[in-house]
Amino acid sequence: VLLIHFLIVRVVYVIQSKPSSTTIVVTGATGNVGRPLVALLSAAGVHVRAVTRDPAAAGLPAEVTWIDTVQAGLTGATGLFLNSRALGADLEEAIGQAKEAGVTRLVALSALNADDDFSRQPSRFRGDRNREVERLAIESGLQWTSLRPAMFASLIADMWGPQLRVGDVVGGPYAAAAFAPIADTDIAAVAAHAFLTDDLTDRRVPLTGPQAFTNAELVAVLGDALGRSLRYREVPPDALRERMLGTGASAEFVDAYIALQAAAAEEPAVVSPDVRDVLGRPATSFATWAADHRAAFTSA
Ligand SMILES: NC(=O)c1ccc[n+]([C@@H]2O[C@H](COP(=O)([O-])OP(=O)(O)OC[C@H]3O[C@@H](n4cnc5c(N)ncnc54)[C@H](OP(=O)(O)O)[C@@H]3O)[C@@H](O)[C@H]2O)c1
């Protein structure tokens, strides 16, 4: 009996001590997904090495080690979170160096639309490489997980916040284009799960919010959260194109953004069960996210 008791205590100790022997390098660590991921891993007892171009300005938890290049953090690391936007031209090299350094697990931040034609992936024209980050993780020979999120909820704050801070109308393309936006913190929670368990090893994981809404419906949900009567005003593609070019956006980006929205008006939005399946609780609803982010849509 004593021996069995000792073995149980020992197994529990080994399981509990796993995080403290885990060191994970997080690229894009000050960003939408990276910042909550750093917090979750750190809270789980993981040694986090967080990459930022400007550690002095990052304003991040003291228990985290802040580094200014991914290379500075790879020795002794067990996992690497890959954000292709943050890694830029260093993406391929960083994966090779991680392998040489003995990293065993890669978690890639890709996108639900990574397989779509590039002419419908606007972020590519700003340097994101969601298709490549997944492919390189798979081809690395290491344990990999590719997270494929839908539109981040934070993107709605970026796109519509400026208009809603000064008025009650959102002007944009295709009122009927549908999306199932996901709370950025849910993506981070799934990423943390991919590092802390083997559940998601060697899997592509589509990640969406719990429900799809058209652009017009998203504005209505925001209105409910803000206690305001908001309206979506559909802007014809040509007029929108001129407006976006006038803000300095490149023609390739604008055309891909309009093409993405046009496709989303034709096809039903994907809604995946994976956040619930992985985390054992429902994905955050857009209404809840909106209520938590009122400030982004409210004048100061
Ligand atoms: N937004 C969406 O709806 C959506 C949907 C699906 C997939 N994705 C994909 O998710 C990824 C973006 O993730 P995210 O929103 O978490 O990233 P993010 O917040 O935009 O950026 C993460 C961090 O990377 C650094 N960074 C940003 N731009 C950079 C640049 N041009 N060069 C070098 N470093 C840069 C910044 O950190 P420092 O300033 O601290 O260095 C930033 O905090 C992209 O691959 C995107 O395509 C986005």
XYZ file of C-alpha atoms and ligand atoms in Angstrom:
348
model
C 0.000 0.000 0.000
C 2.839 2.339 0.896
C 4.545 1.642 -2.415
C 1.352 2.368 -4.372
C 0.854 5.551 -2.351
C 4.434 6.610 -3.123
C 3.975 5.906 -6.842
C 0.724 7.919 -6.986
C 2.352 10.852 -5.204
C 5.305 10.622 -7.583
C 3.087 10.558 -10.718
C 1.052 13.530 -9.480
C 4.298 15.374 -8.752
C 5.666 14.687 -12.250
C 2.417 15.798 -13.912
C 2.224 18.950 -11.815
C 5.853 19.783 -12.376
C 5.611 19.559 -16.178
C 4.984 23.285 -16.692
C 7.934 24.367 -14.573
C 10.259 22.314 -16.787
C 8.666 23.830 -19.877
C 10.130 26.886 -21.540
C 8.181 28.436 -24.386
C 9.237 31.212 -26.734
C 6.299 33.362 -27.843
C 6.679 35.525 -30.941
C 4.231 38.396 -31.413
C 4.092 38.445 -27.619
C 2.699 41.966 -27.238
C -0.041 41.357 -29.813
C -3.693 40.386 -29.875
C -3.071 36.670 -29.330
C 0.451 36.817 -27.909
C -0.296 38.981 -24.884
C -3.071 36.786 -23.430
C -1.076 33.668 -24.378
C 1.939 34.899 -22.398
C -0.318 35.529 -19.400
C -1.960 32.075 -19.600
C 1.325 30.180 -19.970
C 2.936 32.150 -17.219
C -0.028 31.477 -14.911
C 0.357 27.752 -15.688
C 3.928 27.839 -14.372
C 5.660 27.841 -17.744
C 8.885 29.800 -18.223
C 7.915 32.227 -20.970
C 10.411 34.012 -23.187
C 8.433 36.702 -24.937
C 9.708 38.321 -28.117
C 9.147 42.037 -28.710
C 11.055 44.595 -30.735
C 10.947 46.920 -27.752
C 11.152 45.162 -24.359
C 11.350 48.499 -22.555
C 7.975 49.577 -23.902
C 6.259 46.218 -23.661
C 4.818 46.746 -20.157
C 4.570 43.051 -19.473
C 4.530 40.797 -16.414
C 7.747 40.772 -14.404
C 7.950 36.974 -14.246
C 8.288 36.791 -18.031
C 11.664 37.023 -19.753
C 11.541 39.625 -22.501
C 13.843 39.227 -25.480
C 14.190 41.210 -28.674
C 14.918 38.377 -31.116
C 13.562 34.863 -31.318
C 17.135 33.524 -31.562
C 17.919 34.946 -28.128
C 15.365 32.614 -26.559
C 15.762 29.245 -28.252
C 18.517 27.589 -26.209
C 16.841 25.313 -23.681
C 13.347 26.093 -24.970
C 10.834 23.291 -25.484
C 8.142 25.122 -27.468
C 7.830 27.983 -29.962
C 4.722 29.979 -30.841
C 4.923 31.193 -34.425
C 3.315 34.480 -35.461
C 4.279 35.059 -39.112
C 3.511 38.793 -38.898
C 5.977 39.258 -36.067
C 8.598 36.909 -37.539
C 8.489 38.420 -41.027
C 11.467 37.317 -43.116
C 12.898 35.373 -40.138
C 10.124 32.766 -40.214
C 11.941 29.924 -42.015
C 15.237 30.541 -40.246
C 13.604 30.641 -36.835
C 12.033 27.223 -37.356
C 15.371 25.747 -38.462
C 17.129 27.274 -35.461
C 14.409 26.034 -33.112
C 14.932 22.503 -34.378
C 18.701 22.744 -33.929
C 18.240 24.102 -30.422
C 16.111 21.108 -29.394
C 12.655 22.681 -29.414
C 10.122 19.855 -29.682
C 6.801 21.603 -30.259
C 5.646 24.337 -32.629
C 2.266 26.052 -32.434
C 1.568 28.111 -35.557
C -0.889 30.985 -35.790
C -2.378 30.502 -39.256
C -5.876 31.439 -40.474
C -9.171 29.817 -41.415
C -8.752 31.140 -44.966
C -5.112 30.067 -45.370
C -5.971 27.811 -48.327
C -8.010 30.462 -50.153
C -6.669 32.112 -53.264
C -4.240 34.871 -52.258
C -6.463 37.380 -54.077
C -8.915 36.938 -51.157
C -6.338 37.115 -48.344
C -5.793 40.839 -47.723
C -3.356 40.345 -44.837
C -0.873 38.715 -47.225
C -0.357 42.103 -48.805
C 0.738 43.400 -45.421
C 3.254 40.603 -45.000
C 1.356 37.844 -43.142
C 2.160 34.311 -44.336
C -0.531 32.156 -42.828
C -0.228 29.406 -45.404
C 3.546 29.155 -45.083
C 3.640 29.223 -41.281
C 1.383 26.157 -41.194
C 3.280 24.329 -43.943
C 6.670 25.012 -42.357
C 5.451 23.828 -38.957
C 4.140 20.603 -40.492
C 7.322 20.018 -42.514
C 9.570 20.740 -39.517
C 9.396 17.158 -38.265
C 8.608 18.541 -34.792
C 5.284 18.154 -33.008
C 3.050 20.831 -34.486
C -0.352 22.424 -34.137
C -1.765 24.884 -36.642
C -4.403 27.248 -35.274
C -6.722 28.486 -38.002
C -8.793 31.301 -36.521
C -11.615 33.130 -38.245
C -11.775 36.931 -38.071
C -10.518 38.150 -34.686
C -13.074 40.151 -32.701
C -10.329 42.742 -32.175
C -10.301 43.350 -35.928
C -13.858 44.645 -35.614
C -12.669 47.152 -33.032
C -9.842 48.179 -35.376
C -12.162 48.487 -38.397
C -15.261 50.012 -36.833
C -14.021 51.659 -33.637
C -12.971 54.911 -35.363
C -16.420 55.319 -36.993
C -18.403 54.383 -33.883
C -16.387 56.675 -31.609
C -17.716 59.633 -33.593
C -21.133 58.434 -34.789
C -23.732 55.679 -34.940
C -23.203 54.471 -38.518
C -20.668 51.968 -39.842
C -20.001 52.322 -43.548
C -18.566 49.207 -45.175
C -18.964 46.606 -47.886
C -21.633 43.942 -48.327
C -24.092 44.165 -45.413
C -24.857 40.462 -45.993
C -21.250 39.223 -45.722
C -21.158 36.770 -42.809
C -18.438 35.913 -40.295
C -18.164 34.106 -36.959
C -15.622 36.335 -35.186
C -13.628 34.767 -32.396
C -12.501 36.435 -29.174
C -8.716 36.804 -29.310
C -8.473 35.416 -25.771
C -10.125 32.170 -26.935
C -7.409 31.743 -29.562
C -4.796 32.289 -26.860
C -6.500 29.745 -24.576
C -6.441 27.105 -27.313
C -2.798 27.944 -28.075
C -1.932 27.457 -24.395
C -3.761 24.103 -24.462
C -1.707 23.073 -27.494
C 1.485 23.682 -25.517
C 0.351 22.192 -22.216
C -1.230 18.956 -23.452
C -0.842 16.508 -26.330
C -4.509 16.897 -27.346
C -3.790 19.053 -30.390
C -0.520 17.538 -31.551
C -0.215 17.275 -35.342
C -3.604 18.903 -35.945
C -5.001 21.839 -37.866
C -7.593 23.427 -35.598
C -10.283 25.687 -37.114
C -11.290 28.294 -34.530
C -14.403 30.449 -34.772
C -16.846 32.204 -32.532
C -19.991 30.294 -31.565
C -22.260 31.977 -34.107
C -22.145 33.598 -37.541
C -23.467 37.120 -38.153
C -23.703 39.336 -41.183
C -21.972 42.707 -41.066
C -25.360 44.312 -40.460
C -26.091 41.898 -37.591
C -22.679 42.452 -35.999
C -23.410 46.170 -35.842
C -26.786 45.450 -34.235
C -25.162 43.234 -31.570
C -22.641 45.991 -30.892
C -25.523 48.465 -30.573
C -27.189 46.273 -27.933
C -23.935 46.029 -25.990
C -23.401 49.791 -26.167
C -27.036 50.721 -25.536
C -27.064 52.646 -28.804
C -29.057 52.369 -31.987
C -26.366 51.618 -34.582
C -26.753 51.121 -38.301
C -24.690 49.484 -41.056
C -24.593 51.432 -44.305
C -23.484 49.352 -47.270
C -20.958 51.225 -49.400
C -20.703 50.104 -53.051
C -17.377 48.376 -53.816
C -16.052 51.113 -56.144
C -16.726 53.872 -53.623
C -15.200 51.796 -50.826
C -12.142 51.109 -52.956
C -11.567 54.836 -53.528
C -12.073 55.571 -49.853
C -9.614 52.884 -48.728
C -6.993 53.885 -51.307
C -7.325 57.427 -49.969
C -6.267 56.211 -46.510
C -3.004 54.918 -47.976
C -3.911 51.225 -48.264
C -2.299 49.431 -51.219
C -4.445 48.490 -54.214
C -3.642 44.774 -53.702
C -4.776 44.937 -50.089
C -7.984 46.816 -50.900
C -8.926 44.514 -53.782
C -8.301 41.415 -51.651
C -10.334 42.873 -48.777
C -13.296 43.588 -51.068
C -12.976 40.148 -52.702
C -12.968 38.480 -49.268
C -16.097 40.393 -48.272
C -17.815 39.604 -51.589
C -17.132 35.886 -51.104
C -18.442 36.076 -47.531
C -21.707 37.508 -48.861
C -22.115 34.465 -51.122
C -21.020 31.613 -48.849
C -22.206 30.711 -45.353
C -19.632 31.442 -42.650
C -17.850 28.466 -41.096
C -18.764 27.858 -37.441
C -16.516 25.270 -35.800
C -17.074 23.437 -32.479
C -13.354 23.311 -31.674
C -13.111 26.019 -29.001
C -15.785 24.233 -26.991
C -14.281 20.814 -27.665
C -10.782 21.879 -26.636
C -11.576 24.141 -23.697
C -14.675 22.342 -22.393
C -16.669 25.590 -22.318
C -18.447 27.550 -25.049
C -16.529 29.972 -27.212
C -17.012 33.589 -26.090
C -20.078 35.060 -27.784
C -19.709 38.228 -29.813
C -22.218 39.893 -27.470
C -20.029 39.111 -24.448
C -16.908 40.275 -26.253
C -18.675 43.500 -27.289
C -19.827 44.183 -23.718
C -16.234 43.710 -22.522
C -14.874 46.087 -25.171
C -17.329 48.977 -25.040
C -14.499 51.449 -24.623
C -13.158 50.665 -28.111
C -16.388 52.006 -29.630
C -17.095 54.888 -27.256
C -15.779 58.449 -27.471
C -13.377 59.277 -24.650
N -6.958 39.756 -37.336
C -7.650 38.749 -37.837
O -8.865 38.826 -38.017
C -6.923 37.466 -38.185
C -7.671 36.331 -38.529
C -7.003 35.148 -38.820
C -5.618 35.109 -38.778
N -4.926 36.231 -38.449
C -3.452 36.172 -38.454
O -2.937 36.340 -37.133
C -1.645 36.937 -37.234
C -1.608 38.229 -36.447
O -1.758 37.919 -35.073
P -1.923 39.108 -34.007
O -3.114 39.933 -34.386
O -1.870 38.499 -32.660
O -0.618 39.945 -34.276
P -0.410 41.498 -33.973
O -1.067 41.836 -32.671
O -0.759 42.342 -35.152
O 1.159 41.574 -33.879
C 1.847 40.827 -32.889
C 3.113 41.576 -32.516
O 4.049 41.450 -33.572
C 4.810 42.637 -33.659
N 4.588 43.158 -35.004
C 3.447 43.631 -35.525
N 3.632 44.013 -36.797
C 4.932 43.763 -37.073
C 5.727 43.923 -38.229
N 5.234 44.434 -39.343
N 7.019 43.536 -38.163
C 7.528 43.027 -37.043
N 6.807 42.844 -35.902
C 5.534 43.209 -35.940
C 4.308 43.587 -32.589
O 5.114 43.374 -31.444
P 6.275 44.379 -30.950
O 5.890 45.770 -31.378
O 6.241 44.191 -29.468
O 7.510 43.883 -31.575
C 2.916 43.060 -32.313
O 2.456 43.322 -31.014
C -1.400 37.226 -38.723
O -0.698 36.175 -39.303
C -2.837 37.314 -39.232
O -2.943 37.130 -40.627
C -5.546 37.396 -38.137
